[in-house]
Each structure stands twice: as structure tokens, then as C-alpha cells.
mmCIF file of C-alpha atoms in Angstrom:
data_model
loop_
_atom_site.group_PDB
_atom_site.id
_atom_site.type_symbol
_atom_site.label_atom_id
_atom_site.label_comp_id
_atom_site.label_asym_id
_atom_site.label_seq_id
_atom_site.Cartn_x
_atom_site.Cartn_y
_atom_site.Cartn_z
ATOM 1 C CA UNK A 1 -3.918 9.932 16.410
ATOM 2 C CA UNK A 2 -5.302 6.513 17.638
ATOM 3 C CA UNK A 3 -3.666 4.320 20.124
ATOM 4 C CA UNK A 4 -2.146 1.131 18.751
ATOM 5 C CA UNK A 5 -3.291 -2.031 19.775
ATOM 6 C CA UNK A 6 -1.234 -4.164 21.738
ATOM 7 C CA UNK A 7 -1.080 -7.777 20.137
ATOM 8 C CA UNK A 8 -0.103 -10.573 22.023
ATOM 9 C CA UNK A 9 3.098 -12.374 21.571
ATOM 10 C CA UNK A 10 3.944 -14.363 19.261
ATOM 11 C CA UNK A 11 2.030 -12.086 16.866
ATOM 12 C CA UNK A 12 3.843 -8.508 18.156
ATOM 13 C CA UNK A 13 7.309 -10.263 17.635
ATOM 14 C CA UNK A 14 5.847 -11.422 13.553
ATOM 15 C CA UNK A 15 8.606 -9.981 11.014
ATOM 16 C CA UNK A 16 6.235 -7.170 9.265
ATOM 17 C CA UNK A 17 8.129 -5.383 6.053
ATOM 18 C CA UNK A 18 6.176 -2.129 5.924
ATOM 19 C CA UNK A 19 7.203 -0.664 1.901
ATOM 20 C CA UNK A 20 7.443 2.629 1.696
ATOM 21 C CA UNK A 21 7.702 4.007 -2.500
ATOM 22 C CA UNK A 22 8.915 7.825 -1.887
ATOM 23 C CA UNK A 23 9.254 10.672 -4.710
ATOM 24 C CA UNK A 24 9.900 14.286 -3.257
ATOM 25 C CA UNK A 25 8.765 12.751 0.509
ATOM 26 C CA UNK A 26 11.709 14.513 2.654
ATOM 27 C CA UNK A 27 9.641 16.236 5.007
ATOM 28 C CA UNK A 28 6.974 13.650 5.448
ATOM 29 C CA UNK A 29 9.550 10.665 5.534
ATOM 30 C CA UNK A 30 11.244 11.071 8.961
ATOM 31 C CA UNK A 31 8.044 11.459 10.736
ATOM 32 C CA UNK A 32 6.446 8.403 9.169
ATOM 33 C CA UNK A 33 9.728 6.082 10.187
ATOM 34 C CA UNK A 34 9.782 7.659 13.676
ATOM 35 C CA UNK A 35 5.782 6.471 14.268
ATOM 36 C CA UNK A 36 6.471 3.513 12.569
ATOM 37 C CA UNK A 37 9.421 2.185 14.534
ATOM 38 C CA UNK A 38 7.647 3.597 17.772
ATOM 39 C CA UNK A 39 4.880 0.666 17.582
ATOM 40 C CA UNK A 40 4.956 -2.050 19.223
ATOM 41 C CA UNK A 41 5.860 -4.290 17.113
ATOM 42 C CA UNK A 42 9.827 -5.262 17.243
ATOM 43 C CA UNK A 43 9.932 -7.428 14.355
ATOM 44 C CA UNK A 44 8.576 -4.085 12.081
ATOM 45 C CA UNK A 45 11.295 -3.224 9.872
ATOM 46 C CA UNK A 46 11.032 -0.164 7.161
ATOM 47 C CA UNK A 47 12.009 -0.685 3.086
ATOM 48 C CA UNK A 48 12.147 2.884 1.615
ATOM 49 C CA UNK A 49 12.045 2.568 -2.243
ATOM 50 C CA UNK A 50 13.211 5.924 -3.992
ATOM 51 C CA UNK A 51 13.082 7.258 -7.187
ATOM 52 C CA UNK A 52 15.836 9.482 -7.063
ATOM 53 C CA UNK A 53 14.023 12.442 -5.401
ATOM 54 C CA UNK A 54 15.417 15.531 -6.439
ATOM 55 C CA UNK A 55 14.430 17.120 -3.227
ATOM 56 C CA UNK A 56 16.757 14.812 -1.111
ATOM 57 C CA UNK A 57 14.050 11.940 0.345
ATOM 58 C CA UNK A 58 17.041 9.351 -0.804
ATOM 59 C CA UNK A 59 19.639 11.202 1.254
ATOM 60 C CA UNK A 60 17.028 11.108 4.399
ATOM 61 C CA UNK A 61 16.594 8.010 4.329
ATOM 62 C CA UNK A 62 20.263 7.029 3.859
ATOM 63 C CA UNK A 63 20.297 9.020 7.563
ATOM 64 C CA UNK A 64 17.401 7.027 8.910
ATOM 65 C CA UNK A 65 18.990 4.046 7.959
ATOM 66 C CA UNK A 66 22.224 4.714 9.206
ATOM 67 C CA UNK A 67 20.363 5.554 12.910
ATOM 68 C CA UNK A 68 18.276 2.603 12.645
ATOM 69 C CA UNK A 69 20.884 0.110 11.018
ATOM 70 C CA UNK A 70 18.873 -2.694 12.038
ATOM 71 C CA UNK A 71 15.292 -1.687 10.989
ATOM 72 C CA UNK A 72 15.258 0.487 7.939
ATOM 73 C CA UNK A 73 16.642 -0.215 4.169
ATOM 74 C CA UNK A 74 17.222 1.803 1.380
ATOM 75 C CA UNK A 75 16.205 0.724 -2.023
ATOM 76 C CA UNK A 76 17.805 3.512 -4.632
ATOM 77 C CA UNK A 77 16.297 3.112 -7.836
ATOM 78 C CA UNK A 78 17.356 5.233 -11.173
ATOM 79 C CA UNK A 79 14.861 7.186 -11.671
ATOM 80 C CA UNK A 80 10.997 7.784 -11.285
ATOM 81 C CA UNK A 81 9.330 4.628 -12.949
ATOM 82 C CA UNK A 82 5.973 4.608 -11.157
ATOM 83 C CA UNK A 83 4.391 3.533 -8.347
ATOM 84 C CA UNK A 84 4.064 -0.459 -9.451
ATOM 85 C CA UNK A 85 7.379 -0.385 -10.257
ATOM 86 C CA UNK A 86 8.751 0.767 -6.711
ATOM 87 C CA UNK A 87 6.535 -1.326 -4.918
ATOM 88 C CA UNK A 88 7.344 -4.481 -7.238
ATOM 89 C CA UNK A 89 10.719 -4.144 -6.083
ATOM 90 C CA UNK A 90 10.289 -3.290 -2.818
ATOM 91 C CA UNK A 91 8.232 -6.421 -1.815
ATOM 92 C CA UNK A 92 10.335 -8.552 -4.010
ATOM 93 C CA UNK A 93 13.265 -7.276 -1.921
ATOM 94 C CA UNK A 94 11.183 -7.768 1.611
ATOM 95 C CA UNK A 95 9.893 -11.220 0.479
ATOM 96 C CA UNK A 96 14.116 -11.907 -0.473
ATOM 97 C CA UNK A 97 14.699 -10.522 3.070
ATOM 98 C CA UNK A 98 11.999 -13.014 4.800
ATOM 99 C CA UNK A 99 9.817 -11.000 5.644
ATOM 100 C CA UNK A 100 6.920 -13.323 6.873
ATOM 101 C CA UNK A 101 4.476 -10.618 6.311
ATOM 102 C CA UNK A 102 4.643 -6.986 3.671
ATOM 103 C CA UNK A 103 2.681 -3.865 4.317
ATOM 104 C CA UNK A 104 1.927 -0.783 2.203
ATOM 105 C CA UNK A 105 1.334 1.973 3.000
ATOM 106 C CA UNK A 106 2.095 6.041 1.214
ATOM 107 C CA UNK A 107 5.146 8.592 2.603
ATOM 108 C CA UNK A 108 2.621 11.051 2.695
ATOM 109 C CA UNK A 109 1.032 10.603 6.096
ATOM 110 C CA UNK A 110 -2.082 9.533 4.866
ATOM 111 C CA UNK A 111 -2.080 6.206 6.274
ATOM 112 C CA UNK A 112 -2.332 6.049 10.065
ATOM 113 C CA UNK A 113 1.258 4.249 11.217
ATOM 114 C CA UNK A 114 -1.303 3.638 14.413
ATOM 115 C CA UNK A 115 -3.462 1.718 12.541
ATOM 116 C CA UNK A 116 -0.921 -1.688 11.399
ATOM 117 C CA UNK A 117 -1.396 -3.559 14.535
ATOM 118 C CA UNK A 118 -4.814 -4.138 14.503
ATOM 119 C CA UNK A 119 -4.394 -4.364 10.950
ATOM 120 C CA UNK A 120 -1.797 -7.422 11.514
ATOM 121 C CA UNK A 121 -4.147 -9.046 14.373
ATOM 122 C CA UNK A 122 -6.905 -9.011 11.872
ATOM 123 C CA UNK A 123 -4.615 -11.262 9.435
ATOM 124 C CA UNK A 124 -3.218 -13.386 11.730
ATOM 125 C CA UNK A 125 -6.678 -14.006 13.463
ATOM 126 C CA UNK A 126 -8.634 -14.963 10.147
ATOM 127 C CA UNK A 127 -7.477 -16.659 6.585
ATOM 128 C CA UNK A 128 -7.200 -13.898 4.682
ATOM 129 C CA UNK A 129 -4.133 -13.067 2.708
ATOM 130 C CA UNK A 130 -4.456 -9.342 2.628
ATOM 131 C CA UNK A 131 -5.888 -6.743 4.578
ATOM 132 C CA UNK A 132 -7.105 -3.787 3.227
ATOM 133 C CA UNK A 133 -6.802 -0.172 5.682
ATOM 134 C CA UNK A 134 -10.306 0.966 4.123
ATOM 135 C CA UNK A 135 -11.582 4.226 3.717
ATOM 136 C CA UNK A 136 -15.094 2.739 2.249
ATOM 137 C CA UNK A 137 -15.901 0.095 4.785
ATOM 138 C CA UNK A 138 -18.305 1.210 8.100
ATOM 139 C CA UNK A 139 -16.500 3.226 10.389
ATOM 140 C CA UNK A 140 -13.689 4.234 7.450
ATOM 141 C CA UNK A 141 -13.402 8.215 7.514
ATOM 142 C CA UNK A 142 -11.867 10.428 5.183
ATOM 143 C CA UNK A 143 -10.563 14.067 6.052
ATOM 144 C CA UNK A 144 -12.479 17.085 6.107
ATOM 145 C CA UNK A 145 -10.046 18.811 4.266
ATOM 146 C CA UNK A 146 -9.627 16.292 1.309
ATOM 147 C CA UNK A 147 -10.509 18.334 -1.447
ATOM 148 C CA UNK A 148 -13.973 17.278 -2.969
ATOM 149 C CA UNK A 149 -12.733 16.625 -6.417
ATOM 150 C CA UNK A 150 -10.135 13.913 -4.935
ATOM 151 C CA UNK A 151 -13.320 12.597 -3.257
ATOM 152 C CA UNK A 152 -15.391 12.362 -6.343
ATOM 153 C CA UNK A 153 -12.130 11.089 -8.566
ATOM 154 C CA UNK A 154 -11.828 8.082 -6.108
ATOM 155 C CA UNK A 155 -15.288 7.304 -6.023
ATOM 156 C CA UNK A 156 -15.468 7.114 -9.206
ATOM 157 C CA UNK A 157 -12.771 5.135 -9.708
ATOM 158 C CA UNK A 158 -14.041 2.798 -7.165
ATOM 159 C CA UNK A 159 -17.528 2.423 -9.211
ATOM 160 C CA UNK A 160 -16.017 2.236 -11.914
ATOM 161 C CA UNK A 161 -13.229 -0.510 -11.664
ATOM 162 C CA UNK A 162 -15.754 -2.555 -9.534
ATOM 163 C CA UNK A 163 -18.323 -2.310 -12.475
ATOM 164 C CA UNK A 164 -15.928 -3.968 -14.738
ATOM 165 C CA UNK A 165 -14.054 -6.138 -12.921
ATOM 166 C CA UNK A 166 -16.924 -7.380 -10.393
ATOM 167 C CA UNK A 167 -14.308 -7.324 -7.639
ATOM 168 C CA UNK A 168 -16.005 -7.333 -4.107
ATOM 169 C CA UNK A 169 -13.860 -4.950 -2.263
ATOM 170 C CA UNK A 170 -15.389 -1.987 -1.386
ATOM 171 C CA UNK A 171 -11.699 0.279 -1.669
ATOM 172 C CA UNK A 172 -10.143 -0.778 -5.003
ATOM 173 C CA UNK A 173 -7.872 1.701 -5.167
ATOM 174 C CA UNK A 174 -6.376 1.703 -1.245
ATOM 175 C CA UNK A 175 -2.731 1.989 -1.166
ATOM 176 C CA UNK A 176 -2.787 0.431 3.105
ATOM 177 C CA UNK A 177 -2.446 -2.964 3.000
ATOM 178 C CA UNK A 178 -0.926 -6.549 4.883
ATOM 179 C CA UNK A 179 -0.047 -9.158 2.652
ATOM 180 C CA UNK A 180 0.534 -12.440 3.475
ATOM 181 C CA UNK A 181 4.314 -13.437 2.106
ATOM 182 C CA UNK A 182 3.188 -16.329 0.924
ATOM 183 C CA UNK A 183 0.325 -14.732 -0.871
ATOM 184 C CA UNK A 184 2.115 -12.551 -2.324
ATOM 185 C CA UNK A 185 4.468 -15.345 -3.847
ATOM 186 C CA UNK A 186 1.232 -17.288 -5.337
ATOM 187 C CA UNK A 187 0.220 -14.149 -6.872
ATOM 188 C CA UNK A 188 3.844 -13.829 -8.854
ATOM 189 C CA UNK A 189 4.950 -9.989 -8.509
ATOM 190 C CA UNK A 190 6.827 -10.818 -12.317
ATOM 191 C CA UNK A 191 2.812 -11.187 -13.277
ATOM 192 C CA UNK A 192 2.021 -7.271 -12.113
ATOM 193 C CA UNK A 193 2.360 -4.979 -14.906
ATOM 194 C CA UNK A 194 1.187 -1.828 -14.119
ATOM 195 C CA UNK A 195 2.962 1.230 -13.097
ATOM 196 C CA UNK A 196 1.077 3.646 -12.012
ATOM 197 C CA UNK A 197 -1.781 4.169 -8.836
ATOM 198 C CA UNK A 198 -3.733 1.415 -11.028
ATOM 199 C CA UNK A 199 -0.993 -0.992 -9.336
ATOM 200 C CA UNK A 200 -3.345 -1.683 -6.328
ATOM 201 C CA UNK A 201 -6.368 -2.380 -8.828
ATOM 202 C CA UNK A 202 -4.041 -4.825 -10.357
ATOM 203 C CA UNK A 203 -2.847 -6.851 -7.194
ATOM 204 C CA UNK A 204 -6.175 -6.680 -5.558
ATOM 205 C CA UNK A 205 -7.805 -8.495 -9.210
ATOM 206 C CA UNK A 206 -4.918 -10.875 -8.654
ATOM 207 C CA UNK A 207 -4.879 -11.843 -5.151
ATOM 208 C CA UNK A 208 -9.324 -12.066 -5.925
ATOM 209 C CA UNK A 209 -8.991 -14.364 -9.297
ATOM 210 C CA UNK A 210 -6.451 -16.534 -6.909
ATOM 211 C CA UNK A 211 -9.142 -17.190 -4.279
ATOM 212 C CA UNK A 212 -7.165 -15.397 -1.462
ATOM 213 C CA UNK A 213 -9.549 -14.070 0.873
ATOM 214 C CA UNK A 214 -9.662 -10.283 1.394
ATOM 215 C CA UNK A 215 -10.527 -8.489 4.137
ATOM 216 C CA UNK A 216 -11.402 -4.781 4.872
ATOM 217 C CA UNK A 217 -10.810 -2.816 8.024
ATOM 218 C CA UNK A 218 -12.035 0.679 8.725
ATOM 219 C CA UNK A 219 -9.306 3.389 8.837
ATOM 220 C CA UNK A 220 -9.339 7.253 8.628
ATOM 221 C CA UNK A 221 -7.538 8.742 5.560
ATOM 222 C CA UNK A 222 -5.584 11.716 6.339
ATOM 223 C CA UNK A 223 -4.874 14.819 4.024
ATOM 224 C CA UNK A 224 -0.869 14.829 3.426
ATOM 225 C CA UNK A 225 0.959 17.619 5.270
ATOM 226 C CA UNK A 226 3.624 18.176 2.502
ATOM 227 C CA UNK A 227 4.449 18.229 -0.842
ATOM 228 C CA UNK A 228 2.008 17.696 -3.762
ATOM 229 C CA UNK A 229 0.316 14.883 -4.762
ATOM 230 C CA UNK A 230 1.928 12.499 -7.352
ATOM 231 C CA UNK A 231 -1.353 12.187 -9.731
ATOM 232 C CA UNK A 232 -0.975 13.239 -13.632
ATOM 233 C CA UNK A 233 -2.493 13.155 -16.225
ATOM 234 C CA UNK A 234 -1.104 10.319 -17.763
ATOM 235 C CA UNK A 235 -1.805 7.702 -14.333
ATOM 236 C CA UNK A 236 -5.225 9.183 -14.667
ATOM 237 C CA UNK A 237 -5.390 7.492 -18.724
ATOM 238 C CA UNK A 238 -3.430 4.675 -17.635
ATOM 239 C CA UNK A 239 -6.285 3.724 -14.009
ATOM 240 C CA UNK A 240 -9.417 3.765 -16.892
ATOM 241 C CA UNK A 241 -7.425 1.976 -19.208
ATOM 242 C CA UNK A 242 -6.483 -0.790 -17.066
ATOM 243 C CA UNK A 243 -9.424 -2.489 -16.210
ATOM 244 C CA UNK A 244 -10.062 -3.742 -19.666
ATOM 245 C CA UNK A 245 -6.051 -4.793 -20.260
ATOM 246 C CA UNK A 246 -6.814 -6.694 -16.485
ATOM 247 C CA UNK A 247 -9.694 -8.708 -18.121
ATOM 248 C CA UNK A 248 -7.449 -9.930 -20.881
ATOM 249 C CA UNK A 249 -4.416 -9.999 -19.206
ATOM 250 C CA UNK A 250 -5.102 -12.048 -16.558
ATOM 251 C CA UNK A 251 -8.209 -14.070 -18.251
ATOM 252 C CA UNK A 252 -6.863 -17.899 -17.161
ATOM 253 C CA UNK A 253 -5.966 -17.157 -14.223
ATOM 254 C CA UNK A 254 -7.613 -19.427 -11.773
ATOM 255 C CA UNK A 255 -6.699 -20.273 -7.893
#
């Protein structure tokens, strides 16, 4: 585990909306919130987005919530839609909340907790609107025990997506991210259509085509400790599909 940095004030106290989408996360989600709201950052505050786990995350985080009145929120949403469509409302809610600043990051442990201050000095130090926790970039690691067909599906995906789209960001498809609010308000989250992992693909083409400036920071990527991995079949079709939809979607789309 690495040691947070310590940012200087004003930038510690910045109010930071870290969005957390959970499905079937009840073991992993109490240790994330406990790391999270053990940083040093006091203005952090946590926005848990549920699908209506049927193993009980919702109910966790109703707890965590109700120990931590003033720093974590509880978004209960029908049922599982996809992973655009929690995060969509999650930031829409944080952004609503004014939140001057929205992270992502997975329940799953993945993402270093550790790793979001320096993550928040490099925004606040440059003019970029979002910054990328990269797995791709020098120094970026990934675990040992990541099994090597994940590693070959993502960097695959990575080729691939940056073939068509000619986005320079060497991790398309990271899920660890700052955002700017008021990036994410040029960007329009009523413009993001897609539901699935293909989501960060989509906001990254966005925030690119806009002319927000993106920057990449070195993290290591963690195996998850619990539970099973929320990839299928069907998010698989819908990540090579949407590169081409992208191109036309967004086609005027000029910052």
C-alpha cells in the first residue's frame, strides 16, 4: 500500500466526490470507504451507486452511511442497468451536490484509495480536466496475479479503440479517474450513451473531441480480493461495437 501524499491547503480541503457503481461488492465495499475516508483529504465525500445487489452491498452501504452521515451517500437504483448508467447518475448527483471535483474509481479494490491525492495535486497543478490513474503509462504496474487473458483482453482493447478512434491516451479503458466538475458539465453526461465498461471509452472520446486536456499518472492495478468480475459476454459485443457508433455519434462535436 503506498503512502498518500500530503497536499497543501487549500487543495486537501477541495470538495472531491469519489463515485463508487457497486453490484455484489459487500465484502470489498467497507474496506474501500474505510481507506477512502482515512486520507487526508476532509472535503472527500463517498457516492455509492447500487444496482440492487442481491448479496446485500445496498444494505452496507445504508450502514456506512448511517456511521459516516456526513461523508457517504447512497444512490439505490432499480436494478442492474450497467456500468454507464450508474456512473451517469452518480456524477450527475455529485455535480447536483457541488462537488467541485468527481472521481472514479471500481468497489473492487483495484484502484489504490492511496493513490487520489497525488492524483488531485496533479489536476489542480496543471490544466487538465481529467486525470487518468494509468496502468499503461511509465511506472504503471499491473498485478502478478491478473490472469493473462484479462491482460491480453485489455490490451487489446486498448489497440484496438486507439486504432479507430486516434485517441492519445495510452489507458482507454481505465475506470480511475479526476474530473474536473466543470468538465464534466461541458461534456453533457445526457450526451453519454453507453452502458457498459465501453462507458470510459465514451467519456474519454468526449472530454478529447472537447479539447480538455488529459493527463495520465502511473498507478498499480490490483487483482480484486472478492467476488467475480462483472464482464459478459454481451459488454464484451457492446466495447468492439462502440467505437464505430462513437465516430458517428459524436461526429460534430467540436470544443
Amino acid at each position: 500500500m503506498i503512502e498518500p501524499v500530503q497536499l497543501p491547503a487549500p487543495w486537501r480541503d477541495a470538495r472531491l466526490t469519489v463515485v463508487v457503481p457497486t453490484y455484489n461488492e459487500a465484502g470489498n465495499l467497507p474496506v474501500l470507504v474505510e481507506r477512502l475516508l482515512a486520507l487526508p483529504l476532509p472535503g472527500l465525500k463517498v457516492l455509492v451507486a447500487d444496482d440492487n445487489s442481491p448479496d446485500g452491498t445496498g444494505e452496507v452501504a445504508d450502514k456506512l452511511a448511517i456511521e459516516h452521515p456526513d461523508r457517504v451517500q447512497v444512490v439505490h437504483r432499480a436494478g442492474k442497468e450497467g456500468l454507464g448508467r450508474a456512473y451517469v447518475d452518480g456524477i450527475g448527483r455529485a455535480l447536483d451536490g457541488g462537488a467541485e471535483y468527481v472521481a472514479q474509481m471500481d468497489a473492487d479494490l483495484s484502484h489504490p484509495p492511496e493513490a487520489l491525492p497525488g492524483m488531485l495535486g496533479a489536476l489542480l497543478s496543471t490544466r487538465a480536466g481529467v486525470v487518468i490513474g494509468s496502468r499503461y503509462v511509465p511506472g504503471g504496474q499491473l498485478d502478478e496475479n491478473w490472469p493473462l487473458y484479462r491482460r491480453a483482453l485489455s490490451g487489446w482493447a486498448n489497440l484496438y479503440v486507439h486504432t479507430l478512434l486516434r485517441v492519445r491516451i495510452r489507458d482507454l479503458t481505465a475506470g480511475f479517474k479526476i474530473w474536473r466538475a466543470d468538465a464534466l458539465r461541458d461534456i453533457g453526461l445526457d450526451r453519454v450513451q453507453s452502458n457498459g465498461y465501453s462507458f470510459q471509452v465514451e467519456m474519454h472520446y468526449l472530454a478529447t473531441k472537447l479539447g480538455h486536456t488529459i493527463l495520465e499518472v502511473p498507478i498499480r492495478f490490483e487483482e480484486r480480493r472478492e467476488g467475480a468480475s462483472k464482464m459478459t459476454t454481451a459488454t464484451k459485443i457492446e466495447s468492439a461495437l462502440m467505437p464505430f457508433k462513437l465516430r458517428s455519434r459524436h461526429r460534430n462535436i467540436q470544443g
